[in-house]
Amino acid sequence: MPKNSKAVKRELDDDVTESVRDLLSNEDTCDDSFKKSSLIVGGGGGDGEGKDLNGDMDVEDGGSDAEDDAARPAWNSKLQYILAQVGFSVGLGNVWRFPYLCQKNGGGAYLVPYLILLIVIGIPLFFLELSVGQRIRRGSIGVWNYISPRLGGIGFASCVVCFFVALYYNVIIGWSLFYFSQSFQQPLPWHECPLVKNKTTTYVVPECEKSSATTYYWYREALNISDSISESGGLNWRMTICLLAAWSMVCLAMIKGIQSSGKVMYFSSLFPYVVLICFLVRALLLKGSVDGIRHMFTPKLEIMLEAKVWREAATQVFFALGLGFGGVIAFSSYNKRDNNCHFDAVLVSFINFFTSVLATLVVFAVLGFKANIMNGKCVALNTKKIVGLLGNEISRDLIPHHINFSATVSAEDYQKMTVLIRGVMEKDYQLLGLGSCSIEEELNKAVQGTGLAFIAFTEAMTHFPASPFWSVMFFLMLVNLGLGSMFGTIEGIITPLVDTFKVRKEFLTVGVCLLAFFIGLLFVQRSGNYWVAMFDDYSATLPLLIVVILENVAVAWVYGTDKFFEDLKDMLGFTPFRFYYYMWKYVTPLLLILLLGSSVIQLGMTPPSYSAWIKDLASEKSLSYTPWGLAVCISLVVMAIMPVPVVFFLRYFNIIDENAGVVSTISYKKGCIIQEIARPEEEDDASLIHAKSPSPMPGNSIYRKQKGGVPDSTPNGRYGIGYLMADMPDMPESDL
């Protein structure tokens, strides 16, 4: 502030004036109770145009940004912050979604579109969220209110989506806790099918005999699942206890905010890497693991030309980094403003990518081992059938002389034998009833999600030496991966609400966890698995895409990419690559809109359905949702995105009184009218987000609004509360 540009006058009552900077700097010495005052900010007109992020601020609890910074929690170290962001972005999807997509969409060739879209969509949007959170130092609600209050619903929509996702995501952690608790047994309880004994005979449970031991244990022993979503079946008490344990863990870790959760991150973020590396080393020593890895990395280049591959890669990039949830913004808001968030964005994005690749190697190495085991069982069964058919349907001359049926027949010898038999018998070969035994076919059986974690992977681990140890490690890893993501998700709810409504974080955290637990009882019914699938399909995908599109538009087009680049230069100390300018302004919004359109088309073309486990058939069957089920699906999407239009219209029509963007409310301890005369060329280095814009008029003033009265004049230009704001008609609107 220029030295000789202030006129300071003190009077006993409301005519007292002084510099805002002096006023705010003296707040700490005042112990009076807060006095609320409304400050009329000049701007030539009351339409709210011409505000930018620098002055568009709601100063609370003392009004001083320095005071707020001092009171706001901070990370103990940069490592703790990076681990928190990695823990949030690296989740269960990296272990059970990415390998499935890689297998389904061309093997190693899938990594090419994924990496391209990570650079074009993922890193720019991740950098954008880190930047606004770090600079404005608020949660998602506060951030988008600063940029444009009419788009303030973006933050509320993020909170709603976070809550929906937290409801079912913690149920998955509960499932993992259940399997973890059952892993301290030798042999593992899902090792083989249970037997039923009656007075005369002993037989295998029919449902298990028709499926497999691990499939039966998952659907019947763990979930005790009903035949459809309409049959609730009552609560599964074991899963209810596990859900309570999961929410208790989250609540205790989050009750002090980052001060408590940050310490947990050292274990929850690093332990999964230890387990993945141990699994990879162990799997590579098992027979068949190389077959699985070779299958994974064999590129199918022709698939890369399909639009579906690129759409699924873009969706995976989008969700892998946790964009739109608000967790990224919340975590970065606890950083210092001069932290190099560009480096953080690139580092966390590539850690996420390499974690996905590492998890894929582990999954395919283990599935390769499992495929060899299953292939060996198939060969033994078919060999037994061939021995029974020798001399009748099959001539002994068709059997190679070196094959000895009294010993174990290798997979290679079996393939040679069946090729000869098929070549001679041709059409009659199908009548022999020999199953197809192929490692490739086993590996091509695409599994994802719970099917991979709780069925395929558990089956493979039953064949591991010391299988209980590996089962304990695996499910403990899933618990930690889930908790890391849950911490970011809950932070995306708690931080914006605490910043906005100034409630005690401890009380809010306990309240949110209790509410989520009681609503979460819906997911631990016998039909709970179907509700998890419904929420996973409909509560997040479309709403998050819309949220991130609006975030991108708010920064690039409402606030302005040029001004945002100046802010980044002021914050980082260097100008980011021009690459980000074109990504934020043109490329990324266009790609996101295309992704949203394709997702809507896909939903429209695919009737809403879910996969139900039918007990009598002992298999899955696709069922359509009932009318009320469809209504719930639609309601999830509508409720998640509803805050955006509601807040926009409430503020557009001034139903929520923002006084046309001219009145800001500030709370401070010392009630004084503030008036200052500043030079046009003055620049305020304490601005929230630095924007160099000369004041259109040399006179700048800020007045206290008299109760029930109208201020004498409408002041112009910037105002001195320690933040820079230029009142120019061509700048984006900001009403808060």
mmCIF file of C-alpha atoms in Angstrom, residues 189-325:
data_model
loop_
_atom_site.group_PDB
_atom_site.id
_atom_site.type_symbol
_atom_site.label_atom_id
_atom_site.label_comp_id
_atom_site.label_asym_id
_atom_site.label_seq_id
_atom_site.Cartn_x
_atom_site.Cartn_y
_atom_site.Cartn_z
ATOM 1 C CA PRO A 189 -12.408 -71.999 4.942
ATOM 2 C CA TRP A 190 -12.968 -71.548 1.193
ATOM 3 C CA HIS A 191 -10.428 -74.227 0.327
ATOM 4 C CA GLU A 192 -13.042 -76.861 -0.541
ATOM 5 C CA CYS A 193 -16.781 -77.367 -0.692
ATOM 6 C CA PRO A 194 -18.523 -78.206 2.580
ATOM 7 C CA LEU A 195 -20.051 -81.644 3.086
ATOM 8 C CA VAL A 196 -23.574 -82.410 4.260
ATOM 9 C CA LYS A 197 -24.063 -85.511 6.371
ATOM 10 C CA ASN A 198 -27.317 -87.317 6.962
ATOM 11 C CA LYS A 199 -28.118 -90.712 8.462
ATOM 12 C CA THR A 200 -27.077 -92.684 5.410
ATOM 13 C CA THR A 201 -24.841 -90.628 3.132
ATOM 14 C CA THR A 202 -22.409 -87.733 2.960
ATOM 15 C CA TYR A 203 -22.542 -85.448 -0.047
ATOM 16 C CA VAL A 204 -21.244 -82.098 -1.282
ATOM 17 C CA VAL A 205 -23.547 -79.080 -0.970
ATOM 18 C CA PRO A 206 -25.261 -78.922 -4.412
ATOM 19 C CA GLU A 207 -24.842 -75.144 -4.769
ATOM 20 C CA CYS A 208 -21.095 -75.480 -4.208
ATOM 21 C CA GLU A 209 -20.758 -78.535 -6.445
ATOM 22 C CA LYS A 210 -22.355 -76.661 -9.359
ATOM 23 C CA SER A 211 -20.073 -73.630 -8.941
ATOM 24 C CA SER A 212 -16.789 -73.693 -6.977
ATOM 25 C CA ALA A 213 -15.611 -73.554 -3.374
ATOM 26 C CA THR A 214 -14.588 -69.886 -3.448
ATOM 27 C CA THR A 215 -17.705 -68.821 -5.339
ATOM 28 C CA TYR A 216 -19.923 -70.655 -2.870
ATOM 29 C CA TYR A 217 -18.112 -69.165 0.129
ATOM 30 C CA TRP A 218 -18.455 -65.621 -1.250
ATOM 31 C CA TYR A 219 -22.137 -65.743 -2.122
ATOM 32 C CA ARG A 220 -23.458 -68.100 0.546
ATOM 33 C CA GLU A 221 -21.138 -68.007 3.559
ATOM 34 C CA ALA A 222 -19.998 -64.361 3.419
ATOM 35 C CA LEU A 223 -22.979 -62.530 1.872
ATOM 36 C CA ASN A 224 -25.719 -65.151 2.306
ATOM 37 C CA ILE A 225 -27.143 -63.409 -0.731
ATOM 38 C CA SER A 226 -30.794 -63.336 -1.764
ATOM 39 C CA ASP A 227 -32.021 -64.104 -5.279
ATOM 40 C CA SER A 228 -32.907 -60.505 -6.176
ATOM 41 C CA ILE A 229 -32.766 -56.928 -4.951
ATOM 42 C CA SER A 230 -36.482 -57.111 -4.078
ATOM 43 C CA GLU A 231 -35.803 -59.781 -1.434
ATOM 44 C CA SER A 232 -34.037 -57.933 1.375
ATOM 45 C CA GLY A 233 -33.673 -61.058 3.497
ATOM 46 C CA GLY A 234 -32.897 -59.124 6.682
ATOM 47 C CA LEU A 235 -29.526 -58.009 8.036
ATOM 48 C CA ASN A 236 -26.415 -60.139 7.739
ATOM 49 C CA TRP A 237 -25.184 -59.744 11.323
ATOM 50 C CA ARG A 238 -21.568 -60.675 10.581
ATOM 51 C CA MET A 239 -21.289 -58.059 7.854
ATOM 52 C CA THR A 240 -23.056 -55.533 10.098
ATOM 53 C CA ILE A 241 -20.317 -55.979 12.713
ATOM 54 C CA CYS A 242 -17.641 -55.623 10.022
ATOM 55 C CA LEU A 243 -19.282 -52.443 8.710
ATOM 56 C CA LEU A 244 -19.358 -51.001 12.248
ATOM 57 C CA ALA A 245 -15.658 -51.835 12.627
ATOM 58 C CA ALA A 246 -14.863 -50.164 9.286
ATOM 59 C CA TRP A 247 -16.685 -46.941 10.194
ATOM 60 C CA SER A 248 -15.084 -46.943 13.644
ATOM 61 C CA MET A 249 -11.632 -47.106 12.039
ATOM 62 C CA VAL A 250 -12.448 -44.265 9.672
ATOM 63 C CA CYS A 251 -13.948 -42.126 12.449
ATOM 64 C CA LEU A 252 -10.989 -42.576 14.811
ATOM 65 C CA ALA A 253 -8.497 -41.826 12.036
ATOM 66 C CA MET A 254 -10.365 -38.717 10.846
ATOM 67 C CA ILE A 255 -11.605 -37.246 14.128
ATOM 68 C CA LYS A 256 -8.701 -34.799 14.374
ATOM 69 C CA GLY A 257 -8.547 -34.145 10.632
ATOM 70 C CA ILE A 258 -5.140 -34.377 8.983
ATOM 71 C CA GLN A 259 -3.475 -34.226 12.386
ATOM 72 C CA SER A 260 -4.700 -37.775 13.050
ATOM 73 C CA SER A 261 -5.227 -39.181 9.538
ATOM 74 C CA GLY A 262 -1.827 -37.891 8.363
ATOM 75 C CA LYS A 263 -0.018 -40.206 10.757
ATOM 76 C CA VAL A 264 -2.095 -43.191 9.670
ATOM 77 C CA MET A 265 -1.112 -42.463 6.049
ATOM 78 C CA TYR A 266 2.447 -43.634 6.651
ATOM 79 C CA PHE A 267 1.140 -47.160 7.102
ATOM 80 C CA SER A 268 -2.028 -47.212 4.994
ATOM 81 C CA SER A 269 -0.269 -45.753 1.923
ATOM 82 C CA LEU A 270 3.024 -47.663 2.076
ATOM 83 C CA PHE A 271 1.888 -51.100 3.263
ATOM 84 C CA PRO A 272 0.052 -51.980 -0.018
ATOM 85 C CA TYR A 273 3.310 -51.504 -1.945
ATOM 86 C CA VAL A 274 5.128 -53.881 0.393
ATOM 87 C CA VAL A 275 2.412 -56.498 -0.112
ATOM 88 C CA LEU A 276 2.284 -56.047 -3.907
ATOM 89 C CA ILE A 277 6.057 -56.446 -4.220
ATOM 90 C CA CYS A 278 6.010 -59.540 -1.964
ATOM 91 C CA PHE A 279 3.169 -61.028 -4.010
ATOM 92 C CA LEU A 280 4.999 -60.331 -7.268
ATOM 93 C CA VAL A 281 8.206 -61.989 -6.054
ATOM 94 C CA ARG A 282 6.272 -64.992 -4.701
ATOM 95 C CA ALA A 283 4.117 -65.333 -7.803
ATOM 96 C CA LEU A 284 7.119 -65.252 -10.127
ATOM 97 C CA LEU A 285 8.475 -68.322 -8.330
ATOM 98 C CA LEU A 286 5.276 -70.267 -9.054
ATOM 99 C CA LYS A 287 4.674 -72.368 -12.160
ATOM 100 C CA GLY A 288 2.684 -70.558 -14.846
ATOM 101 C CA SER A 289 3.171 -66.982 -13.624
ATOM 102 C CA VAL A 290 5.180 -66.075 -16.724
ATOM 103 C CA ASP A 291 2.298 -67.329 -18.907
ATOM 104 C CA GLY A 292 0.002 -64.826 -17.217
ATOM 105 C CA ILE A 293 2.422 -61.906 -17.608
ATOM 106 C CA ARG A 294 3.077 -62.823 -21.259
ATOM 107 C CA HIS A 295 -0.675 -62.911 -21.872
ATOM 108 C CA MET A 296 -1.082 -59.497 -20.267
ATOM 109 C CA PHE A 297 1.658 -57.790 -22.259
ATOM 110 C CA THR A 298 0.863 -59.371 -25.627
ATOM 111 C CA PRO A 299 -0.499 -56.338 -27.506
ATOM 112 C CA LYS A 300 -3.605 -56.567 -29.637
ATOM 113 C CA LEU A 301 -3.002 -53.434 -31.669
ATOM 114 C CA GLU A 302 -6.188 -53.671 -33.716
ATOM 115 C CA ILE A 303 -8.298 -53.103 -30.572
ATOM 116 C CA MET A 304 -6.667 -49.691 -30.045
ATOM 117 C CA LEU A 305 -8.647 -48.309 -32.973
ATOM 118 C CA GLU A 306 -11.970 -48.941 -31.234
ATOM 119 C CA ALA A 307 -13.615 -45.898 -29.628
ATOM 120 C CA LYS A 308 -14.754 -48.008 -26.665
ATOM 121 C CA VAL A 309 -11.145 -48.608 -25.603
ATOM 122 C CA TRP A 310 -10.419 -44.879 -25.454
ATOM 123 C CA ARG A 311 -13.661 -44.170 -23.611
ATOM 124 C CA GLU A 312 -12.908 -46.777 -20.960
ATOM 125 C CA ALA A 313 -9.321 -45.542 -20.653
ATOM 126 C CA ALA A 314 -10.539 -41.960 -20.161
ATOM 127 C CA THR A 315 -13.051 -43.072 -17.527
ATOM 128 C CA GLN A 316 -10.383 -45.027 -15.659
ATOM 129 C CA VAL A 317 -7.968 -42.048 -15.718
ATOM 130 C CA PHE A 318 -10.736 -39.835 -14.442
ATOM 131 C CA PHE A 319 -11.641 -42.008 -11.459
ATOM 132 C CA ALA A 320 -8.135 -43.272 -10.699
ATOM 133 C CA LEU A 321 -7.000 -39.762 -9.692
ATOM 134 C CA GLY A 322 -10.119 -39.021 -7.640
ATOM 135 C CA LEU A 323 -11.085 -35.967 -9.680
ATOM 136 C CA GLY A 324 -14.250 -34.134 -8.685
ATOM 137 C CA PHE A 325 -14.588 -35.712 -5.246
#
